[in-house]
């Protein structure tokens, strides 16, 4: 699961929960970077997190591929 989730993030898919307004994605500026940082958005703000932390959030919060209100279904 985590390998597929990593590949989905690297392909630009946005994971989240529209009810809680929490979104997690890999910004275009991080493509091709050795240790990319993902972004997690919550109603309180945005924060950069490592790919490992991103996978933990996806699994812990049961985030699914969603449509971001501003970015759409992909981050790039």
GROMACS .gro file of N, CA and C in nm:
model
  228
    1UNK      N    1   0.082  -0.120   0.000
    1UNK     CA    2   0.000   0.000   0.000
    1UNK      C    3   0.086   0.126   0.000
    2UNK      N    4   0.189   0.130   0.084
    2UNK     CA    5   0.268   0.251   0.094
    2UNK      C    6   0.346   0.278  -0.035
    3UNK      N    7   0.390   0.174  -0.103
    3UNK     CA    8   0.462   0.195  -0.228
    3UNK      C    9   0.369   0.253  -0.334
    4UNK      N   10   0.246   0.203  -0.341
    4UNK     CA   11   0.149   0.256  -0.436
    4UNK      C   12   0.112   0.399  -0.401
    5UNK      N   13   0.095   0.427  -0.274
    5UNK     CA   14   0.062   0.562  -0.230
    5UNK      C   15   0.175   0.658  -0.265
    6UNK      N   16   0.298   0.615  -0.245
    6UNK     CA   17   0.414   0.697  -0.280
    6UNK      C   18   0.412   0.729  -0.429
    7UNK      N   19   0.387   0.628  -0.511
    7UNK     CA   20   0.384   0.649  -0.656
    7UNK      C   21   0.269   0.741  -0.697
    8UNK      N   22   0.155   0.728  -0.631
    8UNK     CA   23   0.042   0.818  -0.659
    8UNK      C   24   0.077   0.962  -0.623
    9UNK      N   25   0.142   0.981  -0.510
    9UNK     CA   26   0.184   1.116  -0.471
    9UNK      C   27   0.284   1.173  -0.571
   10UNK      N   28   0.379   1.091  -0.613
   10UNK     CA   29   0.480   1.136  -0.709
   10UNK      C   30   0.418   1.166  -0.846
   11UNK      N   31   0.303   1.106  -0.874
   11UNK     CA   32   0.232   1.131  -1.000
   11UNK      C   33   0.139   1.253  -0.990
   12UNK      N   34   0.133   1.314  -0.872
   12UNK     CA   35   0.056   1.436  -0.857
   12UNK      C   36  -0.083   1.419  -0.797
   13UNK      N   37  -0.120   1.298  -0.760
   13UNK     CA   38  -0.253   1.279  -0.700
   13UNK      C   39  -0.260   1.348  -0.565
   14UNK      N   40  -0.377   1.399  -0.536
   14UNK     CA   41  -0.401   1.467  -0.409
   14UNK      C   42  -0.484   1.375  -0.322
   15UNK      N   43  -0.438   1.353  -0.200
   15UNK     CA   44  -0.511   1.273  -0.103
   15UNK      C   45  -0.574   1.368  -0.003
   16UNK      N   46  -0.688   1.329   0.050
   16UNK     CA   47  -0.750   1.417   0.148
   16UNK      C   48  -0.882   1.367   0.199
   17UNK      N   49  -0.946   1.455   0.273
   17UNK     CA   50  -1.079   1.434   0.329
   17UNK      C   51  -1.153   1.566   0.315
   18UNK      N   52  -1.250   1.572   0.225
   18UNK     CA   53  -1.322   1.697   0.199
   18UNK      C   54  -1.405   1.741   0.319
   19UNK      N   55  -1.451   1.647   0.400
   19UNK     CA   56  -1.532   1.683   0.517
   19UNK      C   57  -1.451   1.760   0.621
   20UNK      N   58  -1.327   1.719   0.642
   20UNK     CA   59  -1.242   1.786   0.741
   20UNK      C   60  -1.152   1.891   0.678
   21UNK      N   61  -1.157   1.903   0.545
   21UNK     CA   62  -1.076   1.998   0.468
   21UNK      C   63  -0.926   1.976   0.492
   22UNK      N   64  -0.885   1.850   0.492
   22UNK     CA   65  -0.744   1.813   0.505
   22UNK      C   66  -0.699   1.754   0.372
   23UNK      N   67  -0.589   1.808   0.319
   23UNK     CA   68  -0.537   1.765   0.189
   23UNK      C   69  -0.387   1.743   0.199
   24UNK      N   70  -0.339   1.643   0.125
   24UNK     CA   71  -0.198   1.610   0.126
   24UNK      C   72  -0.154   1.586  -0.018
   25UNK      N   73  -0.044   1.650  -0.059
   25UNK     CA   74   0.002   1.635  -0.197
   25UNK      C   75   0.151   1.670  -0.208
   26UNK      N   76   0.207   1.632  -0.323
   26UNK     CA   77   0.346   1.664  -0.356
   26UNK      C   78   0.342   1.782  -0.453
   27UNK      N   79   0.398   1.897  -0.414
   27UNK     CA   80   0.398   2.011  -0.506
   27UNK      C   81   0.492   1.989  -0.625
   28UNK      N   82   0.462   2.056  -0.734
   28UNK     CA   83   0.541   2.040  -0.857
   28UNK      C   84   0.688   2.074  -0.836
   29UNK      N   85   0.718   2.164  -0.746
   29UNK     CA   86   0.857   2.204  -0.721
   29UNK      C   87   0.941   2.091  -0.660
   30UNK      N   88   0.877   1.986  -0.612
   30UNK     CA   89   0.949   1.875  -0.548
   30UNK      C   90   0.971   1.756  -0.641
   31UNK      N   91   0.927   1.766  -0.765
   31UNK     CA   92   0.944   1.656  -0.860
   31UNK      C   93   1.092   1.637  -0.890
   32UNK      N   94   1.139   1.514  -0.883
   32UNK     CA   95   1.277   1.481  -0.914
   32UNK      C   96   1.376   1.506  -0.801
   33UNK      N   97   1.330   1.555  -0.690
   33UNK     CA   98   1.417   1.579  -0.575
   33UNK      C   99   1.443   1.445  -0.506
   34UNK      N  100   1.565   1.426  -0.456
   34UNK     CA  101   1.600   1.299  -0.390
   34UNK      C  102   1.513   1.270  -0.268
   35UNK      N  103   1.488   1.368  -0.187
   35UNK     CA  104   1.406   1.350  -0.066
   35UNK      C  105   1.295   1.456  -0.068
   36UNK      N  106   1.187   1.431  -0.146
   36UNK     CA  107   1.084   1.534  -0.164
   36UNK      C  108   1.003   1.561  -0.037
   37UNK      N  109   0.955   1.684  -0.028
   37UNK     CA  110   0.867   1.724   0.081
   37UNK      C  111   0.725   1.736   0.028
   38UNK      N  112   0.632   1.682   0.101
   38UNK     CA  113   0.491   1.694   0.067
   38UNK      C  114   0.431   1.809   0.147
   39UNK      N  115   0.311   1.847   0.109
   39UNK     CA  116   0.240   1.954   0.179
   39UNK      C  117   0.113   1.894   0.237
   40UNK      N  118   0.087   1.925   0.364
   40UNK     CA  119  -0.042   1.889   0.424
   40UNK      C  120  -0.113   2.019   0.457
   41UNK      N  121  -0.236   2.030   0.407
   41UNK     CA  122  -0.319   2.147   0.432
   41UNK      C  123  -0.431   2.109   0.527
   42UNK      N  124  -0.452   2.191   0.627
   42UNK     CA  125  -0.563   2.176   0.721
   42UNK      C  126  -0.629   2.313   0.734
   43UNK      N  127  -0.744   2.322   0.796
   43UNK     CA  128  -0.804   2.454   0.817
   43UNK      C  129  -0.713   2.550   0.895
   44UNK      N  130  -0.618   2.496   0.972
   44UNK     CA  131  -0.526   2.579   1.050
   44UNK      C  132  -0.409   2.633   0.968
   45UNK      N  133  -0.382   2.573   0.852
   45UNK     CA  134  -0.271   2.620   0.769
   45UNK      C  135  -0.205   2.507   0.693
   46UNK      N  136  -0.088   2.538   0.635
   46UNK     CA  137  -0.012   2.441   0.557
   46UNK      C  138   0.120   2.411   0.625
   47UNK      N  139   0.169   2.289   0.601
   47UNK     CA  140   0.294   2.246   0.662
   47UNK      C  141   0.365   2.151   0.567
   48UNK      N  142   0.498   2.164   0.557
   48UNK     CA  143   0.580   2.071   0.479
   48UNK      C  144   0.611   1.949   0.565
   49UNK      N  145   0.600   1.831   0.504
   49UNK     CA  146   0.631   1.707   0.574
   49UNK      C  147   0.709   1.616   0.480
   50UNK      N  148   0.782   1.522   0.536
   50UNK     CA  149   0.858   1.426   0.455
   50UNK      C  150   0.763   1.325   0.391
   51UNK      N  151   0.812   1.254   0.292
   51UNK     CA  152   0.732   1.151   0.227
   51UNK      C  153   0.691   1.043   0.326
   52UNK      N  154   0.781   1.007   0.417
   52UNK     CA  155   0.749   0.905   0.517
   52UNK      C  156   0.636   0.953   0.608
   53UNK      N  157   0.642   1.080   0.650
   53UNK     CA  158   0.534   1.136   0.732
   53UNK      C  159   0.404   1.142   0.653
   54UNK      N  160   0.414   1.174   0.524
   54UNK     CA  161   0.295   1.180   0.439
   54UNK      C  162   0.225   1.044   0.432
   55UNK      N  163   0.305   0.938   0.418
   55UNK     CA  164   0.246   0.804   0.414
   55UNK      C  165   0.178   0.770   0.546
   56UNK      N  166   0.238   0.812   0.656
   56UNK     CA  167   0.178   0.790   0.787
   56UNK      C  168   0.043   0.862   0.797
   57UNK      N  169   0.039   0.987   0.751
   57UNK     CA  170  -0.087   1.063   0.753
   57UNK      C  171  -0.194   0.996   0.668
   58UNK      N  172  -0.157   0.952   0.547
   58UNK     CA  173  -0.254   0.888   0.457
   58UNK      C  174  -0.314   0.765   0.524
   59UNK      N  175  -0.230   0.684   0.585
   59UNK     CA  176  -0.279   0.561   0.649
   59UNK      C  177  -0.354   0.591   0.779
   60UNK      N  178  -0.300   0.678   0.861
   60UNK     CA  179  -0.360   0.708   0.991
   60UNK      C  180  -0.495   0.778   0.977
   61UNK      N  181  -0.503   0.872   0.884
   61UNK     CA  182  -0.626   0.949   0.866
   61UNK      C  183  -0.719   0.891   0.760
   62UNK      N  184  -0.679   0.779   0.700
   62UNK     CA  185  -0.756   0.713   0.594
   62UNK      C  186  -0.789   0.810   0.481
   63UNK      N  187  -0.687   0.885   0.436
   63UNK     CA  188  -0.707   0.980   0.328
   63UNK      C  189  -0.719   0.907   0.196
   64UNK      N  190  -0.805   0.956   0.110
   64UNK     CA  191  -0.831   0.897  -0.021
   64UNK      C  192  -0.802   1.000  -0.130
   65UNK      N  193  -0.782   0.956  -0.254
   65UNK     CA  194  -0.767   1.053  -0.363
   65UNK      C  195  -0.893   1.139  -0.372
   66UNK      N  196  -0.875   1.269  -0.374
   66UNK     CA  197  -0.988   1.363  -0.376
   66UNK      C  198  -0.959   1.478  -0.474
   67UNK      N  199  -1.056   1.564  -0.488
   67UNK     CA  200  -1.043   1.685  -0.568
   67UNK      C  201  -1.023   1.803  -0.473
   68UNK      N  202  -0.908   1.869  -0.485
   68UNK     CA  203  -0.875   1.986  -0.404
   68UNK      C  204  -0.959   2.104  -0.454
   69UNK      N  205  -1.010   2.190  -0.363
   69UNK     CA  206  -1.095   2.300  -0.407
   69UNK      C  207  -1.028   2.399  -0.502
   70UNK      N  208  -0.896   2.413  -0.496
   70UNK     CA  209  -0.826   2.507  -0.585
   70UNK      C  210  -0.740   2.438  -0.689
   71UNK      N  211  -0.679   2.325  -0.653
   71UNK     CA  212  -0.585   2.257  -0.743
   71UNK      C  213  -0.651   2.154  -0.834
   72UNK      N  214  -0.769   2.108  -0.800
   72UNK     CA  215  -0.833   2.002  -0.878
   72UNK      C  216  -0.791   1.866  -0.827
   73UNK      N  217  -0.783   1.770  -0.919
   73UNK     CA  218  -0.753   1.632  -0.878
   73UNK      C  219  -0.602   1.602  -0.877
   74UNK      N  220  -0.521   1.692  -0.936
   74UNK     CA  221  -0.375   1.674  -0.938
   74UNK      C  222  -0.305   1.801  -0.896
   75UNK      N  223  -0.190   1.783  -0.833
   75UNK     CA  224  -0.115   1.900  -0.784
   75UNK      C  225  -0.029   1.964  -0.892
   76UNK      N  226  -0.011   1.896  -1.005
   76UNK     CA  227   0.065   1.954  -1.117
   76UNK      C  228   0.018   1.894  -1.247
   0.00000   0.00000   0.00000
